[in-house]
XYZ file of C-alpha atoms in Angstrom:
510
model
C -0.085 0.186 -0.269
C 1.660 3.684 -1.235
C 0.300 5.482 1.669
C 2.690 2.819 3.739
C 5.255 4.800 3.635
C 8.425 5.728 6.002
C 7.671 8.820 6.585
C 3.762 8.048 7.196
C 4.308 5.262 9.401
C 6.466 8.194 11.654
C 4.228 10.033 11.520
C 1.327 7.608 12.330
C 3.515 5.858 15.087
C 4.604 9.766 16.298
C 0.527 10.259 16.601
C 0.130 7.001 18.594
C 3.036 7.848 21.049
C 1.165 11.187 21.571
C -1.999 9.199 22.340
C -0.226 6.720 24.729
C 1.457 9.656 26.588
C -2.060 11.404 27.113
C -3.193 8.425 28.187
C -0.199 7.703 30.338
C -0.746 11.852 31.775
C -4.697 10.558 32.720
C -3.428 7.524 34.902
C -0.430 9.006 36.614
C -3.040 11.920 37.095
C -5.874 9.065 38.127
C -3.252 6.988 40.099
C 0.676 8.055 40.949
C -0.438 11.140 43.212
C -3.309 9.921 44.303
C -2.215 6.479 45.916
C -3.702 6.937 48.814
C -6.280 9.958 48.884
C -8.644 10.649 51.471
C -11.135 13.516 49.726
C -14.241 15.154 51.523
C -16.678 18.007 50.581
C -19.671 19.611 52.047
C -22.399 18.596 50.743
C -25.514 20.431 52.580
C -24.802 23.262 54.958
C -28.494 24.794 56.005
C -29.885 26.931 58.431
C -32.295 24.950 60.415
C -33.488 26.939 63.523
C -34.434 30.560 65.106
C -32.282 32.706 62.551
C -33.707 30.742 59.298
C -35.718 33.721 58.502
C -31.834 35.186 57.167
C -31.077 32.262 54.717
C -30.881 33.526 51.012
C -32.497 30.406 49.957
C -36.032 30.440 52.089
C -37.400 27.198 52.441
C -40.901 25.650 52.982
C -42.135 24.310 55.736
C -41.233 24.270 59.224
C -38.077 22.904 60.597
C -37.131 25.763 63.476
C -35.509 23.836 66.828
C -36.200 25.548 69.972
C -33.600 26.948 72.059
C -30.769 27.113 69.446
C -30.186 29.886 67.586
C -28.726 30.354 64.238
C -28.658 26.061 64.311
C -27.509 24.478 61.061
C -27.252 20.975 59.887
C -24.106 20.377 57.135
C -23.390 16.866 55.829
C -19.860 16.291 55.339
C -19.165 13.790 52.838
C -15.632 11.628 53.459
C -14.379 9.199 50.468
C -11.704 7.553 49.170
C -11.045 8.483 45.398
C -7.445 7.335 45.797
C -6.287 4.062 43.715
C -5.236 1.749 46.919
C -7.123 0.906 49.597
C -6.487 2.792 53.022
C -6.201 0.225 56.110
C -6.566 1.213 59.711
C -2.494 1.820 60.066
C -2.200 4.052 57.230
C -3.570 7.418 59.781
C -0.791 8.938 60.855
C -2.489 10.653 63.816
C -0.808 10.259 66.906
C -4.536 9.751 68.813
C -6.638 6.801 68.845
C -8.564 8.645 66.298
C -7.694 8.810 62.421
C -9.281 12.705 61.146
C -10.799 15.637 62.588
C -13.878 17.373 61.353
C -13.037 21.049 61.921
C -16.228 23.390 61.715
C -14.976 27.275 62.282
C -16.850 29.645 64.874
C -19.972 27.009 65.309
C -20.260 24.387 67.986
C -21.121 20.270 67.299
C -24.452 19.715 69.091
C -24.635 16.040 67.561
C -22.845 14.279 64.810
C -24.903 10.974 63.207
C -23.326 8.567 60.630
C -24.973 7.569 57.156
C -23.300 5.375 54.621
C -24.324 3.219 51.362
C -26.010 0.407 51.269
C -23.671 -2.160 50.892
C -20.728 -1.590 52.673
C -22.237 -1.554 56.511
C -19.202 -2.996 58.104
C -17.974 0.248 58.566
C -21.061 1.179 61.611
C -18.463 -1.224 63.938
C -15.363 1.331 64.060
C -17.463 4.707 65.105
C -17.584 3.373 68.813
C -16.134 5.803 71.506
C -13.364 2.715 71.783
C -12.574 4.395 68.290
C -12.335 7.395 69.305
C -15.543 8.628 67.656
C -16.430 11.919 69.649
C -17.179 15.456 69.751
C -15.876 18.423 71.670
C -16.639 22.504 71.180
C -16.305 22.888 67.210
C -14.488 19.123 66.295
C -15.765 15.868 65.338
C -13.315 13.102 66.049
C -13.413 10.547 63.433
C -12.068 6.927 64.225
C -9.904 5.321 61.483
C -11.753 3.954 59.150
C -10.609 1.234 56.311
C -11.599 2.572 53.464
C -11.265 0.757 49.832
C -11.448 2.622 46.251
C -14.630 4.288 45.743
C -15.939 3.964 49.443
C -17.340 6.679 51.453
C -19.370 7.787 54.843
C -21.407 10.721 55.629
C -21.507 12.385 58.671
C -24.846 14.140 59.550
C -23.767 17.584 62.031
C -26.053 19.727 63.935
C -24.061 22.890 64.343
C -25.111 25.694 66.468
C -23.864 29.566 66.601
C -21.977 31.115 63.716
C -22.399 31.561 59.988
C -23.568 28.819 57.432
C -21.180 28.060 55.154
C -18.003 29.216 57.103
C -14.885 27.402 57.280
C -14.925 23.489 57.542
C -11.990 21.149 57.522
C -10.523 17.740 57.762
C -7.534 17.542 59.454
C -5.681 14.420 59.613
C -2.662 13.007 57.511
C -1.545 9.673 55.720
C 1.022 7.532 55.017
C 2.069 7.823 51.053
C -0.617 9.523 50.829
C -2.685 12.872 51.794
C -5.764 14.516 52.720
C -8.080 17.164 51.124
C -11.144 19.124 50.146
C -13.034 18.232 46.861
C -15.506 20.383 45.367
C -19.005 19.529 44.803
C -21.830 21.827 45.569
C -24.936 19.263 44.551
C -25.500 16.567 47.786
C -24.052 13.031 45.861
C -22.515 14.755 43.103
C -20.416 12.527 41.058
C -16.524 12.979 41.787
C -14.743 13.961 38.341
C -12.000 11.205 37.479
C -9.503 13.412 36.056
C -8.284 17.038 37.077
C -9.563 19.713 35.064
C -5.236 20.396 33.697
C -5.342 16.571 33.279
C -8.328 16.985 31.083
C -6.903 19.712 28.921
C -4.031 18.988 28.410
C -4.701 15.222 27.261
C -7.161 16.461 25.176
C -5.615 19.259 23.314
C -2.299 17.067 22.731
C -4.936 13.721 21.295
C -6.533 16.435 18.705
C -3.212 17.564 18.025
C -1.314 14.168 17.282
C -4.867 12.989 15.169
C -4.179 16.249 12.913
C -0.685 15.276 12.167
C -1.556 11.648 11.501
C -4.443 12.730 8.998
C -2.757 15.554 7.193
C -0.035 13.435 6.611
C -1.942 10.711 5.500
C -3.893 12.397 3.078
C -1.069 14.922 1.865
C 0.277 12.635 -0.509
C -3.170 11.131 -1.917
C -1.801 12.650 -5.099
C 1.162 13.309 -7.654
C 1.693 17.184 -7.179
C 0.486 17.919 -10.704
C -1.297 15.274 -12.859
C -0.437 15.317 -16.775
C -2.099 14.167 -19.419
C -0.194 13.121 -22.654
C 2.830 10.296 -23.601
C 6.437 9.696 -22.206
C 9.107 7.657 -22.528
C 11.806 6.668 -19.872
C 14.976 5.449 -21.842
C 18.559 4.084 -20.548
C 19.835 2.161 -17.161
C 18.452 -1.640 -16.943
C 19.850 -1.135 -13.420
C 17.325 1.189 -12.502
C 14.116 0.044 -14.287
C 12.904 -1.788 -11.413
C 12.065 1.618 -9.573
C 10.911 3.634 -13.322
C 8.414 0.975 -14.141
C 7.177 0.616 -10.576
C 6.893 4.163 -10.376
C 5.905 5.055 -13.954
C 2.812 2.461 -13.636
C 1.725 3.964 -9.794
C 1.488 7.537 -12.056
C -0.713 6.008 -14.859
C -3.119 4.510 -12.249
C -3.766 8.377 -10.548
C -3.229 10.574 -13.646
C -5.900 9.761 -16.165
C -4.985 10.038 -19.682
C -1.053 9.632 -19.039
C 0.924 6.950 -20.772
C 3.932 6.332 -19.968
C 6.578 3.625 -21.375
C 9.314 2.515 -20.050
C 12.095 0.943 -22.815
C 15.576 0.309 -20.992
C 18.930 -1.045 -22.972
C 21.368 0.258 -21.106
C 22.480 4.001 -19.136
C 24.526 4.709 -22.590
C 22.352 3.922 -25.468
C 19.186 5.260 -23.235
C 21.703 8.766 -23.061
C 22.648 8.667 -26.668
C 19.166 7.528 -28.288
C 17.801 11.146 -26.157
C 20.412 13.336 -27.819
C 19.602 11.539 -31.042
C 15.783 12.272 -30.839
C 17.281 16.094 -29.812
C 19.344 16.800 -32.761
C 15.985 15.589 -34.770
C 13.141 16.523 -33.588
C 13.430 19.006 -30.111
C 9.546 18.478 -29.370
C 9.948 14.719 -29.648
C 13.330 14.994 -27.528
C 10.542 16.689 -24.740
C 9.054 13.547 -24.342
C 11.786 11.413 -23.343
C 13.413 10.902 -19.840
C 16.691 8.890 -20.230
C 18.472 7.116 -16.755
C 21.711 6.784 -16.270
C 24.054 5.233 -14.158
C 26.451 8.067 -13.661
C 26.920 10.853 -14.888
C 26.697 10.365 -18.905
C 25.064 13.678 -20.406
C 27.086 16.333 -20.254
C 29.363 15.699 -23.862
C 25.763 16.060 -25.274
C 24.338 18.900 -22.726
C 21.676 17.523 -21.457
C 20.738 18.350 -18.421
C 20.510 16.135 -15.647
C 19.104 15.893 -11.876
C 20.429 13.362 -8.996
C 17.834 11.170 -8.353
C 19.430 8.145 -6.416
C 22.493 6.670 -4.845
C 22.635 3.582 -6.086
C 24.509 0.357 -5.108
C 26.358 -2.185 -7.017
C 27.776 -6.344 -6.235
C 29.549 -8.510 -7.677
C 27.977 -11.782 -7.888
C 29.315 -15.468 -8.592
C 27.625 -18.541 -9.176
C 26.249 -20.579 -5.582
C 29.007 -23.266 -5.544
C 31.821 -20.201 -4.922
C 32.009 -19.197 -1.382
C 34.370 -16.743 -0.476
C 33.285 -15.997 3.317
C 33.140 -13.036 4.904
C 35.949 -10.860 3.161
C 35.107 -11.788 -0.513
C 37.537 -10.550 -2.691
C 40.200 -7.676 -2.321
C 40.093 -5.236 -5.041
C 43.034 -6.020 -6.274
C 41.785 -9.779 -6.941
C 39.379 -8.553 -8.882
C 41.389 -6.507 -10.949
C 43.382 -10.028 -11.627
C 40.460 -11.402 -12.252
C 39.004 -9.675 -14.981
C 42.522 -9.237 -16.560
C 42.581 -12.798 -17.391
C 45.658 -13.453 -14.844
C 43.789 -16.345 -12.977
C 41.838 -19.285 -15.184
C 41.005 -21.570 -11.691
C 38.973 -20.674 -8.974
C 41.181 -22.871 -7.076
C 44.072 -20.704 -7.826
C 42.437 -17.865 -6.131
C 40.497 -19.859 -3.197
C 43.345 -22.006 -2.484
C 42.386 -25.690 -0.407
C 38.864 -25.816 -1.873
C 39.083 -28.754 -3.428
C 35.715 -28.829 -4.958
C 35.841 -25.324 -6.878
C 39.685 -26.436 -7.565
C 39.488 -26.710 -11.211
C 36.258 -24.695 -11.818
C 36.993 -22.430 -14.626
C 36.502 -18.903 -14.266
C 33.955 -17.573 -16.642
C 33.697 -13.734 -16.821
C 29.870 -12.454 -17.547
C 29.728 -8.548 -18.223
C 27.769 -6.347 -19.867
C 28.229 -4.414 -23.078
C 29.799 -1.378 -23.447
C 26.481 0.650 -23.071
C 25.785 -0.444 -19.995
C 25.961 2.323 -17.011
C 26.515 -0.782 -14.574
C 29.936 -1.969 -16.878
C 31.616 1.707 -16.931
C 30.719 2.327 -12.899
C 32.443 -1.281 -11.906
C 35.003 -0.048 -14.569
C 35.445 3.452 -12.666
C 35.174 2.374 -9.004
C 36.426 -1.310 -9.169
C 38.889 -1.559 -12.322
C 40.274 1.462 -12.199
C 40.611 0.490 -15.623
C 38.795 -0.784 -19.107
C 37.554 -4.567 -19.593
C 40.139 -4.509 -22.485
C 39.845 -8.173 -23.558
C 37.696 -9.342 -26.123
C 34.591 -11.637 -25.365
C 35.786 -14.868 -26.200
C 32.086 -16.926 -26.171
C 28.741 -16.091 -27.153
C 26.875 -18.202 -24.579
C 29.101 -18.099 -21.905
C 30.016 -21.794 -21.399
C 33.931 -22.672 -21.498
C 34.913 -24.896 -23.761
C 36.002 -28.872 -23.653
C 38.419 -28.679 -21.915
C 38.999 -26.229 -20.702
C 41.947 -24.038 -22.114
C 44.099 -21.086 -21.078
C 42.027 -18.592 -22.265
C 39.649 -17.188 -19.971
C 35.522 -17.578 -20.972
C 34.334 -13.982 -21.569
C 31.082 -13.440 -22.862
C 29.086 -10.184 -22.365
C 24.850 -9.397 -22.498
C 22.134 -7.279 -22.674
C 20.677 -6.531 -19.749
C 21.354 -7.343 -15.784
C 18.931 -10.317 -16.068
C 20.842 -11.770 -18.756
C 23.885 -11.790 -16.383
C 21.587 -13.258 -13.154
C 20.438 -15.779 -15.513
C 23.573 -16.864 -16.842
C 26.122 -16.321 -13.400
C 23.058 -18.719 -11.471
C 23.680 -21.673 -14.054
C 26.695 -21.737 -15.080
C 29.426 -23.525 -12.464
C 32.325 -21.069 -11.959
C 30.692 -17.543 -13.599
C 31.523 -14.102 -11.831
C 29.567 -11.401 -12.736
C 27.982 -7.759 -11.486
C 24.690 -6.080 -10.743
C 22.240 -3.875 -9.233
C 22.144 -4.901 -5.658
C 18.428 -5.324 -5.163
C 17.727 -7.197 -8.024
C 20.934 -9.632 -7.031
C 19.247 -10.146 -3.731
C 15.831 -10.571 -4.960
C 17.362 -13.602 -6.779
C 17.972 -15.226 -3.393
C 20.157 -18.243 -2.700
C 20.921 -19.033 -6.986
C 23.605 -16.398 -6.688
C 26.219 -15.350 -3.924
C 27.110 -11.725 -3.313
C 30.479 -10.756 -3.375
C 31.641 -8.166 -0.459
C 35.112 -6.327 -1.814
C 38.198 -5.635 1.284
C 35.348 -6.911 3.355
C 32.949 -4.532 2.587
C 29.883 -6.026 2.573
C 27.783 -4.525 -0.416
C 24.679 -2.863 1.901
C 22.892 0.033 1.195
C 21.613 0.350 4.530
C 25.393 0.442 5.627
C 26.666 2.591 3.195
C 23.561 5.258 4.351
C 25.082 5.243 7.456
C 29.122 5.895 6.104
C 29.612 2.705 8.140
C 31.607 1.136 5.104
C 33.941 2.149 2.000
C 31.967 -0.182 -0.095
C 33.280 1.140 -3.717
C 30.910 0.020 -6.208
C 28.389 2.627 -6.324
C 27.382 5.628 -8.162
C 24.790 8.247 -8.672
C 21.798 7.802 -10.647
C 20.912 10.537 -13.405
C 17.807 11.453 -14.956
C 18.193 13.316 -18.380
C 15.859 15.812 -20.040
C 16.880 17.851 -23.287
C 16.841 21.259 -21.238
C 14.575 21.854 -18.833
C 11.025 20.122 -18.817
C 8.141 22.169 -19.662
C 6.075 23.639 -17.046
C 2.408 21.301 -17.018
C 4.465 18.612 -19.327
C 3.959 15.496 -18.397
C 8.101 15.075 -18.553
C 8.128 17.687 -15.533
C 4.855 16.369 -13.570
C 7.188 12.754 -13.524
C 10.203 13.941 -12.161
C 8.542 16.261 -9.347
C 6.602 12.937 -8.558
C 10.068 11.100 -8.062
C 10.834 13.801 -5.082
C 6.889 12.074 -3.342
C 7.778 10.445 -0.429
C 6.031 7.849 -1.687
C 8.454 7.526 -4.262
C 10.991 8.041 -2.468
C 10.077 5.031 -0.614
C 10.016 2.814 -3.670
C 13.168 4.073 -4.710
C 14.675 2.607 -1.009
C 12.835 -0.748 -1.261
C 13.980 -1.254 -4.258
C 18.372 -0.442 -2.863
C 18.870 2.870 -3.862
C 18.737 5.865 -1.715
C 16.977 8.671 -2.851
C 18.624 12.105 -3.383
C 15.940 14.653 -4.103
C 14.861 14.781 -0.443
C 18.422 13.619 0.816
C 20.527 15.417 -1.436
C 23.957 15.598 1.219
C 24.385 11.083 0.556
C 24.758 11.783 -2.959
C 27.318 14.228 -3.163
């Protein structure tokens, strides 16, 4: 799926991490600071005595207490709103009781306890022996064990003082605390999370979801869809990339017809140059891809598309170890110094008499030219000695050499011919599995990831160029397709095929 690109996966992964961070913050707010937490709230504080007429919220009916001026009733709810149970010995008071309710400016006349059904066992704790009593403006509350979510209520009859004067619950908890909750209505459910936690987590979650949506929707279409015909020629090593991208572009852009006709880098660039000399209009609908720079001599305009990695390959029966071949050994092999593999890998009886067969590309191949420039530091000067890469019977003193027209043909021949050695674009060789063996050079593995990290001096690599006749006209299919190469989804295809993108990461193609 095209949307499943590295960039999109990173963006969505970041979004998921953001959402998990939000949930983590809520969990922290819910559990960590409130592991052992007693909360209290005044659910009712109403005048009931002779001074009831001063109540700003007048009542209907009679509820006057004789001989108790300024009498009032307070309903105080005490609850475990933490994440852990509270036991008797969790209270830090040095007295028998655990907590003290203090009613500032008023005098306690009577107190009773109410509790929800299902936890009647709490009744046994409210006894004189456990410190349950009141004195002046205080009610002493026993060490009541409370499971998370459990509560009890004190209904306190008071006299004197002002209604709504301060009510405090005094005491401490080991590994916890006592705090005041806000709840103006009786039995109002306490909010699970604090307001800051809700606001921050909500904002972070929305931001992360927005980021994921933008990234996923952004690359839904190419930069601009154009109609018409375009021919892509040149490198056979880069053909898997351009063929895939051409098919994707056509599927997204109705009216676009892109033909891929690769016959080698030099042939492709030369063909584009010939077209430019014959008909500039025809040349404008052609893009030539080249392994390495080739267009300067024809005055074509090139742009770096990718860093391509290549590899030497040998027949599966030839085991060269993790060091592979040294550069000098490779140069000696292609110079014809070795006739048998036993001369290169001594001591291996199975391949001692196996003839060396050099499977090469023609002069038009960019893969061959990069091999000559980066590895051999010279030309494959010896002529071809075989059309089908088969050594003579019996093998003579002349090394068998052959030239084939494509990367696929080279890999096919190396896979079937014992003693064969050739070269190929890396990913195409990797796709052959165990049919061929890839050859390290001086101990450096042909590995695009290690090359990208700068962790290797592997030499067999070069820049892939896209050549055009002049700058493609805005609104043309050529300009649109080249722009499409720079989209993140296209860059992912380039990576999947074993190349390192240049258009968005030019530093790795310097």
